[in-house]
Amino acid sequence: MAGVVVCHGSAVIRERLVVTSIGVPALTPVRAAASVDELITLARRVPPTVVLLDAHLPAPGATEAIRRLRAVSPSAAVVLLANPDDSVALDRALQLGARGFLAPDVGRAELSAVAAHVLASAVLPVQGPRTTVEVPTPMGGSGLDGTRPASGTVDGHDGAPASSEPGPAPLTKREVEVLVGMSNGRSNAQIGAELFLSEDTVKTHARRLFRKLGAKDRAQAVAIGLRRGLIR
């Protein structure tokens, strides 16, 4: 694997994330970029496995960074760095295929969960741009696989699906809770711990909510959940 690239416009946040990432063996080597151009240069040299991307990078911005990154490193898992209430930035990046989001003050434990989620799904290609908002996964982080209040982007769903999407069956309360966990970047194990469920049970709920929403993966499920208002 080619480790992680931390791309953030703030030197303070960037340096803290680098130090935090170094403490996660699965994310080494750790490289840093302060701009879109620096990120793409690093990705061309050695494609990263994970990119922690500032949602508010200076122009040309995070969405352009994702587009350009996809051209040079299509398998890189992008995890957006944004606050949970920053819905505009999150939705725009997720729509382009970001795997999930994390708060900028993410800790080592959350990064470890994200790394585990990304590596577990590394054999899957990163999705291309879609008409719906997508997340990771993954991961996890916080994704995949961050953290969104009463909603999710990587694990967990709950609510009634909108008529515009496939899968007319409404989500159960537990499925929504799992979807919320996903949107908050929780791994299946973390969601299980929070809901007092086994990891296998969480996986079962995830499969059912994927089927009901007509989603192929966590990212698409969270995207659909966001669009339908099942999560916020």
C-alpha positions as CSV (number, residue, x, y, z in Angstrom):
1,M,0.0,0.0,0.0
2,A,1.0,3.6,-0.4
3,G,-0.1,5.0,2.8
4,V,-2.0,8.3,3.4
5,V,-1.7,11.8,2.1
6,V,-3.0,14.5,4.4
7,C,-4.1,17.5,2.3
8,H,-5.3,20.5,4.4
9,G,-5.0,24.2,3.9
10,S,-4.2,24.9,7.6
11,A,-0.6,24.1,8.6
12,V,-1.6,23.5,12.2
13,I,-4.4,21.0,11.3
14,R,-2.2,19.4,8.7
15,E,0.7,18.8,11.0
16,R,-1.6,17.5,13.7
17,L,-3.2,15.0,11.3
18,V,0.2,13.9,10.1
19,V,1.3,13.2,13.6
20,T,-1.9,11.4,14.4
21,S,-1.7,9.3,11.2
22,I,1.9,8.3,11.9
23,G,0.5,6.5,15.0
24,V,-1.6,4.3,12.7
25,P,0.6,1.6,11.2
26,A,-1.9,0.9,8.3
27,L,-1.6,4.5,7.2
28,T,2.1,4.7,6.8
29,P,3.9,6.1,5.0
30,V,2.3,9.5,5.7
31,R,2.7,12.4,3.3
32,A,1.4,16.0,3.5
33,A,0.1,18.5,0.9
34,A,-1.1,22.1,1.4
35,S,-2.8,22.5,-1.9
36,V,-4.5,20.6,-4.8
37,D,-1.4,20.9,-6.9
38,E,0.8,19.4,-4.2
39,L,-1.7,16.6,-3.7
40,I,-1.8,15.7,-7.3
41,T,2.0,15.8,-7.6
42,L,2.3,13.4,-4.7
43,A,-0.4,11.1,-6.1
44,R,1.4,11.0,-9.4
45,R,4.6,9.9,-7.8
46,V,3.1,7.2,-5.6
47,P,-0.7,6.7,-5.6
48,P,-2.0,6.8,-2.0
49,T,-4.3,4.4,-0.5
50,V,-6.1,7.0,1.5
51,V,-6.4,10.8,1.1
52,L,-7.6,12.9,4.1
53,L,-8.9,16.0,2.2
54,D,-9.8,19.4,3.5
55,A,-13.3,20.3,2.5
56,H,-12.4,23.9,2.2
57,L,-9.1,23.8,0.4
58,P,-8.2,27.1,-1.4
59,A,-9.2,27.3,-5.1
60,P,-9.6,25.2,-7.1
61,G,-11.0,23.5,-4.0
62,A,-11.9,20.1,-2.8
63,T,-14.2,19.0,-5.5
64,E,-11.7,19.8,-8.2
65,A,-9.1,18.0,-6.1
66,I,-11.3,14.9,-6.1
67,R,-11.8,15.1,-9.9
68,R,-8.1,15.5,-10.6
69,L,-7.1,12.8,-8.1
70,R,-9.4,10.3,-9.7
71,A,-7.6,10.8,-13.0
72,V,-4.2,10.0,-11.5
73,S,-5.1,7.7,-8.6
74,P,-8.6,6.2,-9.2
75,S,-8.3,3.7,-6.4
76,A,-7.4,6.2,-3.7
77,A,-10.1,6.4,-1.0
78,V,-10.9,10.0,-0.3
79,V,-12.1,10.9,3.2
80,L,-13.3,14.4,3.6
81,L,-12.2,16.6,6.5
82,A,-15.2,18.7,7.5
83,N,-17.5,19.5,10.4
84,P,-20.7,17.4,10.6
85,D,-22.9,20.5,10.0
86,D,-21.1,21.5,6.8
87,S,-23.7,19.8,4.6
88,V,-22.9,21.8,1.5
89,A,-19.3,20.9,1.3
90,L,-20.0,17.3,2.3
91,D,-22.7,16.7,-0.2
92,R,-20.7,18.2,-3.0
93,A,-17.6,16.0,-2.3
94,L,-19.6,12.9,-1.6
95,Q,-21.4,13.3,-4.9
96,L,-18.0,13.0,-6.6
97,G,-17.2,9.8,-4.8
98,A,-15.6,10.6,-1.4
99,R,-15.8,7.6,0.8
100,G,-16.8,9.3,3.9
101,F,-15.9,12.2,6.2
102,L,-14.1,12.9,9.5
103,A,-14.0,15.9,11.7
104,P,-10.7,17.8,11.5
105,D,-9.9,17.0,15.1
106,V,-10.2,13.2,14.4
107,G,-8.3,11.0,16.9
108,R,-6.0,8.0,16.4
109,A,-8.7,5.5,17.2
110,E,-11.0,6.9,14.5
111,L,-8.3,6.9,12.0
112,S,-7.5,3.3,12.8
113,A,-11.1,2.4,12.2
114,V,-11.1,4.2,8.9
115,A,-7.9,2.5,7.8
116,A,-9.3,-0.9,8.7
117,H,-12.5,-0.2,6.7
118,V,-10.6,1.1,3.6
119,L,-8.2,-1.8,3.6
120,A,-11.1,-4.3,4.0
121,S,-12.7,-2.9,0.9
122,A,-9.6,-2.0,-1.0
123,V,-10.4,-4.6,-3.7
124,L,-13.4,-2.6,-4.7
125,P,-12.9,0.3,-7.2
126,V,-13.8,3.8,-6.1
127,Q,-17.1,4.9,-7.5
128,G,-17.3,7.5,-10.2
129,P,-19.4,10.7,-10.1
130,R,-23.1,10.0,-9.5
131,T,-26.3,11.9,-9.5
132,T,-26.8,11.2,-5.9
133,V,-24.6,12.1,-3.0
134,E,-22.2,9.3,-2.0
135,V,-20.0,8.6,0.9
136,P,-17.6,6.1,2.2
137,T,-17.1,4.2,3.6
138,P,-15.6,3.8,5.1
139,M,-15.0,3.6,6.5
140,G,-15.3,4.6,7.5
141,G,-14.4,6.9,8.8
142,S,-15.7,9.0,11.3
143,G,-14.5,6.2,7.2
144,L,-15.1,5.5,6.3
145,D,-15.0,4.7,6.1
146,G,-16.5,12.1,10.8
147,T,-19.5,12.4,12.6
148,R,-22.9,13.7,11.7
149,P,-25.6,14.4,14.3
150,A,-28.5,12.0,14.0
151,S,-27.4,10.9,10.6
152,G,-24.7,8.9,8.9
153,T,-22.4,8.3,5.9
154,V,-20.8,5.0,6.3
155,D,-22.9,2.7,8.5
156,G,-26.5,2.7,9.4
157,H,-29.9,3.8,8.0
158,D,-33.4,4.3,9.3
159,G,-36.4,5.9,7.9
160,A,-38.9,5.6,5.0
161,P,-37.5,5.7,1.5
162,A,-38.6,8.3,-0.9
163,S,-40.7,7.3,-3.9
164,S,-38.0,8.5,-6.3
165,E,-35.6,5.8,-5.2
166,P,-35.8,2.1,-5.6
167,G,-36.9,-0.1,-2.7
168,P,-40.3,1.0,-1.5
169,A,-39.9,-0.9,1.8
170,P,-39.3,1.6,4.7
171,L,-36.2,1.1,6.9
172,T,-36.7,-0.2,10.4
173,K,-35.6,1.9,13.4
174,R,-32.6,-0.3,13.8
175,E,-31.6,0.0,10.1
176,V,-31.8,3.8,10.4
177,E,-29.5,3.6,13.5
178,V,-27.0,1.6,11.5
179,L,-27.2,4.1,8.6
180,V,-26.6,6.9,11.0
181,G,-23.5,5.2,12.3
182,M,-22.3,4.8,8.8
183,S,-22.8,8.5,8.1
184,N,-20.8,9.2,11.2
185,G,-17.9,7.2,9.8
186,R,-18.3,4.3,12.3
187,S,-17.0,0.9,11.4
188,N,-19.4,-2.1,11.8
189,A,-17.7,-3.0,15.1
190,Q,-18.1,0.5,16.4
191,I,-21.7,0.6,15.4
192,G,-22.3,-2.7,17.1
193,A,-20.7,-1.5,20.3
194,E,-22.8,1.7,20.3
195,L,-26.1,-0.2,19.7
196,F,-25.1,-3.3,21.8
197,L,-25.2,-5.5,18.8
198,S,-22.7,-8.1,17.4
199,E,-20.8,-7.1,14.3
200,D,-22.5,-9.8,12.3
201,T,-25.9,-8.4,13.3
202,V,-24.8,-5.0,12.1
203,K,-23.7,-6.5,8.8
204,T,-27.1,-8.1,8.4
205,H,-28.9,-4.8,9.0
206,A,-26.5,-3.1,6.5
207,R,-27.3,-5.7,3.8
208,R,-31.0,-5.2,4.3
209,L,-30.9,-1.4,4.2
210,F,-28.7,-1.6,1.1
211,R,-31.4,-3.8,-0.6
212,K,-34.2,-1.5,0.5
213,L,-32.4,1.6,-0.7
214,G,-31.2,0.0,-3.9
215,A,-27.6,0.8,-2.9
216,K,-24.5,-1.0,-3.9
217,D,-22.3,0.1,-1.0
218,R,-22.1,2.3,2.1
219,A,-21.3,5.4,0.1
220,Q,-24.4,5.1,-2.1
221,A,-26.6,4.1,0.8
222,V,-25.6,7.2,2.8
223,A,-26.0,9.4,-0.3
224,I,-29.5,8.1,-0.9
225,G,-30.3,8.5,2.8
226,L,-29.1,12.1,2.7
227,R,-31.1,12.9,-0.4
228,R,-34.3,11.4,1.0
229,G,-33.9,13.1,4.4
230,L,-33.5,9.8,6.3
231,I,-30.3,11.2,7.8
232,R,-29.0,14.7,8.1
